[in-house]
Amino acid sequence: MADLVVIGAGHAGCEAALAAARTGLDTVLLTLNMDGVALMACNPVIGGSAKGHLVRELDALGGEMGLAIDDTFLQSRMLNTGKGPAVHSLRAQADKQAYQNRMRRALMTQPGLTLRQGEVASIETENGRVTGVTTVTGARIACRAVVVATGVYLQGSIIIGEHRHDGGPQGLMNASRLSAGLEALGFSLRRFKTGTPARVDQKTIDFDEMTEQRGDDPVVPFSFLTDRRLENTYSCYLTWTNEETHRVIRENLHRAPLYSGQIHGIGPRYCPSIEDKVVRFADKDRHQIFIEPEGRESLEWYVQGMSTSMPEDVQWEMYRTIPGLRHCEFTRLGYAIEYDCIDSRELRPTLESRRVSGLFFAGQVNGTSGYEEAACQGLLAGLNASLKLRGMQPIILTRDMAYIGVLTDDLTTKGTDEPYRMMTSRAEHRLALRQDNADLRLTEIGHAAGLASAERMERLARKREETEALLRRLRTTRFAPGAPLNDFLRSVGQPEAAGALSAEELLRRPEVSLDSLARLDPALAEAGAPAREQAEITVKYAGYLARQDQLIEKARQLEAVALPEDLPYLTMEHLRLEARQKLDRQRPVSLGAASRIPGVNPADVAVLSVWLEKARREAQGGGLNPA
């Protein structure tokens, strides 16, 4: 018997299994194919806009993804550096095979964790609780909890033009039996769709017709534990589609599964296929295409921006219209994949099912897209399964605490009608949820749950101490008017000072950086890079951060009003019928969560608040007990 069975060893399953095993659970991780563990079926990239925030948060809690990409990347860049720190995001091109090997090694060397190949046919329950799983070969594994992390494999179907066959990504098999098992438990399944571009042979790419894109120097690591120097070893390349590319696509739209009716699943809005982009953005005469490596030992290159399910002959024709790819040879065709997923509103904020105790869901089976979104859900589901079985309080990350909180709240309160992708615009408190302070926000939470290590806590304490010391020095250090100060001001394009200025006052100026200020006071450069970054952001954005804190406090007041799970919404006469039905179905955990449910308006929230207050007073007087 195991404590926990994790179904699926993609990015969600890997993090779920590691989180559970590292917190003391006897864990079994089942995968359809040992060669598919931590597979990067689409672009071998970790991070990107907002996704980099997720990986940093995952790492701060004690996850593995950040460490794995630091060990296996080919090129790393910080995105959005021309904007404020709230949207700075790391993005790293991975060595696809090396990343898989690195993650598989972490799994197979983790005490308390068994990785094995097998397909689950059904999840067994008794009296509304998980009791085990049964595989297609008839084996039964008794357990006390299950995390379903099946990715795009449930009833997966591959589509290339008029051709369709059952299967998973990259030539792997699909999971053909578990969908029926979930439906037998009462879950309503729906079909989503995603896709991937063709891969091309490096020997047939004309790189001199493209624009080279180099990585950063120095490289900023994803993991807060990585302190060695990292170096980029590969470049990526930029090219563009053109009118000839678009002509080929338009002339063959009648053969595109997306428009011919062969694809029924709902695709991702923010990562459309090239044929969808040509139709939706008909006014654009070109689209960016990035050519990116897949590994040191591989000559396959990924053509980002050219995801397609067009017939094979059309794929050849349209790819060969693009500068740099005019003589390309494919190693793999592009394709679309349809798959089953659940309605994420079936879940609590802990990612546990409302239907079955001990049954958790994570990743693309919840309707999300992306390795990072999946991995964060996996860690949260695995950790909450562990906390449940250890008799401890679950972790619920709210919207003001983490991007992971935004992700889980969106999924469990709003749901999603298309593959969900994290974006910085979804986070209303994004200035406070920066990737640089993920450890300050979350490492203590991970440590209290038994996941984040003592080493992480030591580094966190050192960062806090150095930041506070540096801020004190910035406040107390003053520079008298005269040659040194005025020479410095002229060097940064500022007028001379008439009186003394503190280091903090100087740093508030957009033209002054902490590194440049160290020319006046070398002691300012003595703190570690993480502390210097925190101190500089704290000073430069003090006013914005104060306003953000005020908004967060208002939001927390609503979140603090807990809603008992057995509230009689259907009998609350002053609530609109739609609100009663939505609230009864989703059972929000707080007044704040109720306010974000589509179909529940501010007037409904006010009525609910009045009802709660009335019930509280009656309960105090010996009447109704709302709990």
XYZ file of C-alpha atoms in Angstrom:
627
model
C 0.000 0.000 0.000
C 1.131 3.547 -0.779
C 0.128 6.807 0.852
C -0.213 8.591 -2.480
C -0.418 7.589 -6.133
C 0.379 10.238 -8.733
C -1.022 9.476 -12.200
C 1.195 10.968 -14.893
C 4.865 11.969 -14.848
C 4.776 15.194 -16.809
C 5.743 18.482 -15.182
C 2.756 18.437 -12.797
C 3.228 14.799 -11.816
C 6.959 15.166 -11.196
C 6.507 18.094 -8.800
C 3.532 16.453 -7.068
C 5.433 13.228 -6.444
C 8.596 14.968 -5.243
C 6.662 17.292 -2.902
C 4.784 14.358 -1.370
C 7.804 12.098 -0.979
C 9.979 14.880 0.452
C 7.353 15.529 3.116
C 7.242 11.912 4.215
C 4.614 10.172 2.081
C 5.189 6.747 0.569
C 4.555 7.790 -3.038
C 4.075 5.895 -6.294
C 4.394 7.812 -9.576
C 2.861 6.054 -12.577
C 3.738 7.038 -16.132
C 2.480 5.707 -19.449
C 6.060 5.548 -20.721
C 9.340 5.932 -18.852
C 10.664 7.823 -21.892
C 7.953 10.441 -21.407
C 8.962 11.572 -17.901
C 9.183 15.403 -17.788
C 8.805 15.472 -21.573
C 8.877 18.889 -23.205
C 6.444 17.954 -25.953
C 6.250 21.506 -27.273
C 8.997 24.125 -27.043
C 11.820 23.044 -24.696
C 11.623 26.337 -22.803
C 11.122 27.101 -19.134
C 9.857 30.532 -18.130
C 8.770 33.507 -20.183
C 6.484 36.406 -19.379
C 4.685 35.619 -16.084
C 5.768 31.988 -16.397
C 9.178 32.953 -15.014
C 7.369 34.249 -11.925
C 5.683 30.867 -11.507
C 8.984 28.981 -11.669
C 10.572 31.310 -9.110
C 7.591 30.770 -6.782
C 7.728 27.019 -7.293
C 11.422 27.098 -6.420
C 10.835 29.264 -3.339
C 8.367 26.669 -2.021
C 10.915 23.876 -2.513
C 10.140 22.610 -6.034
C 12.544 21.075 -8.529
C 11.926 22.836 -11.860
C 14.149 25.865 -11.184
C 17.106 23.707 -10.185
C 16.585 21.419 -13.188
C 16.561 24.227 -15.758
C 19.600 25.895 -14.176
C 21.435 22.598 -14.701
C 20.344 22.021 -18.303
C 19.706 25.319 -20.118
C 21.255 26.279 -23.457
C 20.341 29.953 -23.466
C 18.817 32.227 -20.815
C 17.426 35.739 -21.086
C 15.592 38.159 -18.834
C 12.513 39.448 -20.670
C 10.888 42.893 -20.375
C 13.983 44.614 -18.959
C 12.862 47.834 -20.612
C 9.854 47.865 -18.281
C 9.459 47.886 -14.509
C 10.576 45.048 -12.207
C 7.006 43.745 -11.818
C 7.119 42.230 -15.308
C 10.767 41.156 -15.532
C 10.634 37.440 -16.360
C 13.298 34.801 -16.904
C 13.138 32.544 -19.957
C 15.561 29.708 -20.664
C 15.913 27.386 -23.634
C 16.447 23.874 -22.275
C 18.416 20.925 -23.511
C 15.316 18.800 -23.910
C 16.872 15.381 -23.296
C 19.175 16.615 -20.537
C 16.213 18.174 -18.710
C 14.290 14.896 -18.853
C 17.292 12.948 -17.596
C 17.887 15.475 -14.813
C 14.272 15.269 -13.625
C 14.100 11.486 -13.956
C 17.247 11.186 -11.835
C 15.695 13.412 -9.138
C 12.643 11.161 -9.061
C 14.487 7.862 -9.025
C 16.931 8.897 -6.293
C 14.255 10.400 -4.018
C 13.690 8.257 -0.893
C 10.059 7.200 -0.480
C 9.263 7.610 -4.182
C 8.714 4.768 -6.655
C 8.596 5.587 -10.373
C 7.075 2.926 -12.588
C 5.427 2.488 -15.954
C 1.720 1.731 -16.015
C -1.650 3.016 -17.199
C -4.437 3.643 -14.698
C -7.918 2.506 -15.722
C -9.907 3.595 -12.668
C -9.723 5.288 -9.288
C -11.335 3.303 -6.490
C -13.386 4.979 -3.771
C -15.348 3.972 -0.709
C -17.754 6.221 1.190
C -16.620 9.187 -0.868
C -12.899 8.675 -0.195
C -10.017 7.434 -2.345
C -8.964 3.859 -1.584
C -6.731 2.958 -4.525
C -6.184 2.765 -8.274
C -6.445 -0.100 -10.742
C -4.257 -0.348 -13.845
C -5.249 -1.662 -17.273
C -3.356 -4.875 -16.519
C -5.513 -5.482 -13.426
C -2.978 -4.499 -10.794
C -4.403 -2.689 -7.765
C -2.445 -0.166 -5.724
C -4.126 0.686 -2.449
C -3.578 4.285 -1.359
C -5.071 7.066 0.726
C -4.856 9.854 -1.869
C -4.420 10.313 -5.619
C -3.140 13.187 -7.744
C -4.384 13.071 -11.331
C -1.779 14.763 -13.546
C -2.536 13.243 -16.933
C -1.614 16.210 -19.123
C -2.879 15.944 -22.699
C -2.956 12.142 -22.684
C -6.599 11.453 -21.739
C -8.192 10.111 -24.946
C -5.508 12.018 -26.831
C -6.007 12.324 -30.585
C -3.333 13.542 -33.052
C -4.482 15.555 -36.078
C -2.430 16.377 -39.183
C -4.580 17.602 -42.053
C -7.157 14.965 -42.936
C -5.280 12.355 -40.881
C -6.261 11.571 -37.301
C -5.119 8.810 -34.964
C -5.292 8.039 -31.266
C -2.081 8.919 -29.460
C -0.183 11.221 -27.165
C 2.452 13.841 -28.006
C 5.749 13.059 -29.753
C 4.639 9.619 -30.891
C 3.750 8.330 -27.419
C 0.551 6.412 -26.628
C -2.508 8.047 -25.090
C -4.438 7.085 -21.950
C -7.568 5.406 -23.248
C -9.311 4.140 -20.107
C -9.159 6.696 -17.304
C -11.635 9.145 -18.890
C -14.414 6.605 -18.383
C -13.214 6.061 -14.827
C -13.480 9.785 -14.075
C -16.924 9.988 -15.625
C -18.000 7.069 -13.446
C -17.037 9.220 -10.439
C -19.326 11.994 -11.692
C -16.852 14.276 -13.470
C -18.001 15.986 -16.649
C -15.220 15.966 -19.254
C -14.646 18.349 -22.133
C -12.255 18.541 -25.066
C -9.421 21.038 -25.335
C -6.825 21.290 -28.065
C -3.225 22.382 -28.347
C -0.566 22.028 -31.008
C 3.076 22.181 -31.921
C 5.172 23.177 -34.964
C 7.374 21.016 -37.144
C 10.990 20.402 -36.143
C 13.694 21.000 -38.721
C 17.150 19.542 -39.337
C 19.906 21.968 -38.328
C 21.942 21.055 -41.425
C 19.223 22.495 -43.655
C 18.794 25.866 -41.884
C 20.378 28.979 -43.417
C 21.198 30.869 -40.215
C 22.890 33.707 -42.130
C 19.443 34.715 -43.446
C 18.172 35.227 -39.899
C 18.882 37.626 -37.028
C 20.941 36.126 -34.202
C 19.654 36.519 -30.661
C 22.209 35.997 -27.915
C 21.540 35.234 -24.280
C 22.312 37.396 -21.246
C 25.661 37.930 -19.578
C 25.585 37.537 -16.648
C 22.884 34.882 -16.462
C 20.320 35.218 -13.667
C 19.452 31.741 -12.286
C 15.921 30.484 -11.737
C 16.631 28.824 -8.396
C 17.369 30.759 -5.229
C 19.817 27.952 -4.389
C 21.933 28.401 -7.528
C 24.935 30.597 -6.811
C 27.502 29.317 -9.327
C 28.193 31.292 -12.488
C 25.951 30.213 -15.374
C 26.856 30.682 -19.035
C 24.939 30.677 -22.296
C 26.216 28.277 -24.933
C 23.693 28.694 -27.783
C 22.068 31.492 -29.756
C 18.503 31.576 -31.036
C 17.479 33.160 -34.324
C 14.692 35.439 -35.530
C 12.993 35.357 -38.928
C 9.570 36.283 -40.322
C 6.721 34.910 -42.347
C 5.827 36.854 -45.485
C 3.044 37.313 -48.014
C 4.032 34.112 -49.815
C 3.672 32.158 -46.539
C 0.241 33.677 -45.970
C -0.847 32.962 -49.559
C -0.031 29.264 -49.165
C -2.032 29.137 -45.927
C -5.043 31.045 -47.282
C -5.215 28.882 -50.397
C -5.329 25.740 -48.242
C -7.624 26.843 -45.425
C -10.301 24.456 -46.686
C -7.895 21.631 -45.797
C -7.029 23.015 -42.337
C -8.608 20.821 -39.601
C -9.224 23.971 -37.572
C -11.582 25.287 -40.265
C -12.797 22.108 -41.939
C -14.528 20.894 -38.767
C -12.125 18.071 -37.907
C -10.968 19.799 -34.718
C -13.694 20.104 -32.091
C -11.558 20.899 -29.043
C -11.054 24.488 -27.871
C -7.558 25.795 -28.538
C -5.371 28.313 -26.681
C -6.195 31.958 -27.393
C -2.689 33.187 -26.646
C -0.741 30.564 -28.581
C -2.674 30.146 -31.850
C -1.573 28.105 -34.835
C -0.025 29.954 -37.771
C -3.144 29.356 -39.870
C -5.275 30.843 -37.093
C -2.971 33.876 -36.843
C -3.168 34.509 -40.594
C -6.981 34.476 -40.408
C -7.388 36.411 -37.153
C -4.751 39.035 -37.961
C -5.386 39.432 -41.669
C -4.043 42.994 -41.603
C -0.537 41.829 -40.656
C 1.831 41.152 -43.514
C 4.303 39.140 -41.404
C 4.633 37.261 -38.101
C 7.734 36.662 -35.967
C 9.300 33.204 -36.070
C 12.010 32.092 -33.635
C 14.364 29.230 -34.465
C 15.513 27.558 -31.237
C 17.733 24.557 -30.427
C 16.355 21.413 -28.769
C 19.576 20.000 -27.329
C 23.341 19.651 -27.407
C 23.154 16.097 -28.727
C 20.336 16.862 -31.161
C 20.287 18.549 -34.566
C 16.558 19.243 -34.269
C 15.505 22.887 -34.047
C 12.136 24.188 -32.908
C 10.247 26.685 -35.112
C 8.425 28.813 -32.542
C 5.450 30.661 -33.990
C 4.661 28.051 -36.660
C 2.393 25.685 -34.724
C 0.166 23.982 -37.267
C -2.086 21.033 -38.051
C -2.107 21.637 -41.802
C -1.682 18.634 -44.144
C 1.884 17.464 -44.622
C 2.294 18.796 -48.178
C 1.074 22.237 -47.071
C 3.498 22.252 -44.136
C 6.429 21.643 -46.498
C 5.283 24.384 -48.856
C 4.621 27.079 -46.254
C 7.749 26.476 -44.152
C 9.935 26.764 -47.245
C 8.686 30.293 -47.948
C 10.414 31.613 -44.807
C 13.907 33.177 -44.990
C 16.403 30.739 -43.508
C 14.070 27.774 -43.988
C 13.814 27.785 -47.781
C 15.801 24.536 -47.971
C 14.651 23.041 -44.655
C 14.041 19.340 -44.088
C 11.607 18.210 -41.415
C 12.512 15.755 -38.681
C 8.940 15.863 -37.289
C 5.703 17.309 -38.613
C 3.583 19.831 -36.775
C 0.307 18.515 -35.359
C -2.671 19.331 -33.168
C -3.730 17.194 -30.225
C -7.196 16.991 -28.675
C -7.631 15.636 -25.156
C -10.050 15.336 -22.255
C -9.951 17.631 -19.229
C -12.194 18.403 -16.283
C -13.999 21.588 -15.289
C -11.596 23.120 -12.751
C -14.524 24.641 -10.829
C -15.022 21.089 -9.505
C -11.970 21.718 -7.295
C -11.275 23.431 -4.005
C -8.470 26.047 -3.848
C -6.275 23.226 -2.534
C -6.855 21.435 -5.895
C -8.738 18.658 -4.103
C -11.950 17.445 -5.691
C -15.198 18.507 -4.079
C -16.661 15.125 -5.035
C -14.092 12.690 -3.660
C -11.991 13.173 -0.540
C -8.302 12.631 -1.196
C -8.563 13.077 -4.977
C -6.492 15.957 -6.352
C -6.005 17.243 -9.901
C -3.064 19.174 -11.366
C -1.882 20.447 -14.726
C -3.447 20.349 -18.163
C -6.210 18.016 -16.982
C -7.472 21.155 -15.177
C -7.611 23.088 -18.442
C -4.284 24.928 -18.280
C -1.467 25.150 -20.808
C 2.262 25.365 -20.167
C 4.883 23.424 -18.262
C 5.149 26.095 -15.568
C 1.419 26.302 -14.809
C 1.342 22.503 -14.623
C 4.378 22.217 -12.350
C 3.025 24.772 -9.862
C -0.317 22.983 -9.662
C 1.534 19.699 -9.207
C 3.535 20.980 -6.264
C 0.432 22.487 -4.644
C -1.632 19.324 -5.156
C 1.113 17.000 -3.949
C 1.886 19.152 -0.936
C -1.768 19.525 0.033
C -2.298 15.782 -0.322
C 0.634 15.322 2.038
C -0.692 17.893 4.515
C -4.128 16.251 4.458
C -2.728 12.802 5.183
C -0.499 14.213 7.937
C -3.483 15.887 9.593
C -2.212 19.419 8.944
C -3.924 22.523 7.579
C -3.787 22.849 3.775
C -1.941 25.575 1.916
C -4.236 28.018 0.144
C -2.297 30.679 -1.723
C -4.411 33.783 -2.293
C -4.148 36.319 -5.095
C -2.107 38.739 -3.008
C 0.408 36.046 -2.039
C 1.552 34.546 -5.331
C 0.983 34.096 -9.034
C 0.231 30.500 -8.057
C -2.613 31.937 -5.992
C -3.900 33.874 -8.997
C -3.704 30.693 -11.081
C -5.579 28.475 -8.616
C -8.148 31.143 -7.814
C -8.891 31.763 -11.494
C -9.266 28.038 -12.094
C -11.434 27.216 -9.089
C -13.658 30.318 -9.005
C -13.880 31.476 -12.621
C -12.995 28.309 -14.479
C -11.678 28.456 -18.031
C -13.302 27.902 -21.412
C -9.944 27.551 -23.193
C -6.435 26.381 -22.266
C -5.456 28.790 -19.485
C -2.148 30.614 -19.707
C -0.665 32.750 -16.948
C -0.003 36.395 -17.827
C 1.160 39.312 -15.704
C -2.084 41.152 -16.551
C -4.063 38.526 -14.610
C -2.341 39.538 -11.346
C -3.867 42.729 -9.927
C -1.128 42.888 -7.259
C 1.770 42.217 -9.641
C 4.044 44.939 -8.295
C 4.117 43.034 -4.995
C 4.367 39.636 -6.734
C 7.712 40.096 -8.452
C 9.950 37.199 -9.360
C 12.817 38.674 -7.325
C 10.903 38.462 -4.013
C 9.275 35.041 -4.440
C 11.466 33.638 -1.657
C 10.480 36.459 0.711
C 6.811 35.650 0.062
C 6.785 31.856 0.007
C 9.837 30.065 1.401
C 8.606 30.188 5.002
C 5.299 28.657 3.860
C 7.128 25.848 2.079
C 9.359 25.262 5.084
C 6.420 25.114 7.514
C 4.861 22.437 5.283
C 8.077 20.428 5.446
C 9.201 21.022 1.859
C 11.535 24.025 1.633
C 14.913 23.069 3.104
C 16.843 24.560 6.008
C 19.368 25.842 3.479
C 16.624 27.847 1.786
C 15.649 29.348 5.138
C 19.257 30.278 5.889
C 19.600 32.034 2.552
C 16.296 33.803 3.086
C 17.387 35.072 6.502
C 20.696 36.310 5.086
C 18.906 38.130 2.246
C 16.528 39.825 4.677
C 19.308 40.893 7.028
C 21.472 42.272 4.226
C 18.518 44.099 2.664
C 17.527 45.724 5.964
C 21.127 46.733 6.684
C 21.495 48.219 3.212
C 18.242 50.185 3.525
C 19.437 51.588 6.874
C 22.695 52.692 5.280
C 20.849 54.329 2.388
C 18.685 56.280 4.851
C 21.520 57.367 7.154
C 24.352 58.063 4.711
C 24.462 61.717 3.639
C 26.675 63.417 1.088
C 27.683 67.029 1.633
C 27.551 69.445 -1.301
C 30.859 69.701 -3.039
C 33.073 68.187 -5.693
C 32.483 64.426 -5.097
C 28.697 64.734 -4.995
C 28.432 67.216 -7.855
C 30.877 65.263 -10.010
C 28.690 62.204 -9.519
C 25.488 64.104 -10.323
C 26.963 65.478 -13.530
C 28.067 61.958 -14.541
C 24.452 60.756 -14.407
C 23.011 63.823 -16.095
C 21.680 65.497 -12.939
C 22.015 69.123 -11.795
C 24.436 69.994 -9.015
C 23.180 69.847 -5.424
C 22.672 72.996 -3.371
C 22.601 71.075 -0.084
C 23.359 67.679 1.421
C 21.542 64.643 0.037
C 21.043 61.199 1.499
C 21.903 58.087 -0.473
C 18.208 57.182 -0.391
C 17.216 60.543 -1.915
C 19.745 60.072 -4.689
C 18.607 56.532 -5.392
C 15.012 57.665 -5.866
C 16.091 59.440 -9.044
C 15.475 57.329 -12.164
C 18.939 58.156 -13.524
C 20.719 56.807 -10.423
C 21.282 53.094 -9.819
C 22.594 51.436 -6.690
C 25.652 50.248 -8.594
C 26.444 53.785 -9.761
C 25.831 55.159 -6.268
C 28.491 52.817 -4.943
C 31.041 55.134 -6.581
C 30.215 57.612 -3.838
C 29.980 54.984 -1.075
C 31.760 51.689 -1.869
C 30.099 50.036 1.164
C 26.823 50.026 -0.781
C 28.282 47.316 -3.038
C 29.197 44.967 -0.198
C 25.785 43.322 0.153
C 24.894 40.334 -1.993
C 23.187 40.845 -5.356
C 19.735 39.670 -4.091
C 19.810 42.197 -1.233
C 20.961 45.019 -3.516
C 18.110 44.253 -5.907
C 15.530 44.281 -3.100
C 16.838 47.508 -1.609
C 16.867 49.329 -4.936
C 13.306 48.290 -5.806
C 12.105 49.189 -2.288
C 13.505 52.715 -2.585
C 12.596 53.457 -6.191
C 9.040 52.127 -6.003
C 8.219 53.088 -2.391
C 5.108 55.102 -3.277
C 3.714 52.505 -5.668
C 4.383 49.700 -3.188
C 2.575 51.608 -0.428
C -0.514 51.997 -2.625
C -0.300 48.331 -3.584
C -0.253 47.405 0.116
C -3.429 49.410 0.683
C -5.220 47.558 -2.124
C -3.985 44.229 -0.790
C -5.293 45.057 2.686
C -8.748 45.826 1.272
C -8.752 42.539 -0.621
C -7.660 40.659 2.493
C -10.641 41.985 4.415
C -12.946 40.180 1.979
C -10.754 37.063 1.995
C -10.869 37.041 5.804
C -14.640 36.496 5.794
C -14.768 32.690 5.634
C -17.824 31.008 4.160
C -18.828 27.680 5.746
C -19.122 24.958 3.136
C -22.694 24.077 4.102
C -24.276 27.539 3.685
C -27.883 27.220 2.361
C -27.417 29.428 -0.690
C -30.501 28.092 -2.492
C -32.791 29.346 0.280
C -31.286 32.842 0.559
C -34.329 34.733 -0.738
C -32.662 38.094 -1.414
C -29.958 36.585 -3.614
C -30.638 36.511 -7.331
C -31.382 33.032 -8.685
C -28.225 32.930 -10.800
C -26.069 33.884 -7.813
C -27.722 31.237 -5.629
C -27.061 28.555 -8.220
C -23.448 29.616 -8.846
C -22.631 29.867 -5.139
C -24.316 26.549 -4.356
C -22.355 24.816 -7.088
C -18.906 26.225 -6.302
C -19.060 26.675 -2.532
C -16.451 29.497 -2.292
C -14.207 29.507 0.765
C -14.430 33.254 1.392
C -16.429 36.352 0.572
C -13.553 37.445 -1.660
C -13.697 34.190 -3.627
C -17.480 34.573 -3.955
C -17.041 38.038 -5.439
C -14.903 36.631 -8.268
C -17.358 33.962 -9.425
C -18.796 34.905 -12.835
C -22.489 35.615 -12.396
C -22.095 36.861 -8.791
C -22.202 40.664 -8.786
C -21.314 43.220 -6.060
C -24.967 43.470 -4.984
C -25.018 39.698 -4.415
C -21.883 39.964 -2.294
C -23.507 42.704 -0.233
C -26.622 40.557 0.308
C -24.446 37.617 1.299
C -22.503 39.794 3.733
C -25.737 40.999 5.359
C -27.024 37.413 5.596
C -23.805 36.300 7.287
C -23.972 39.138 9.812
C -27.620 38.403 10.583
C -26.867 34.702 10.999
C -23.957 35.536 13.300
C -26.159 37.643 15.552
C -28.873 34.989 15.658
C -26.282 32.364 16.501
C -24.998 34.494 19.370
C -28.567 34.797 20.571
C -29.078 31.051 20.449
C -30.719 30.902 17.028
C -29.354 29.826 13.681
C -25.806 28.508 13.589
C -24.343 29.469 10.173
C -21.411 27.105 10.606
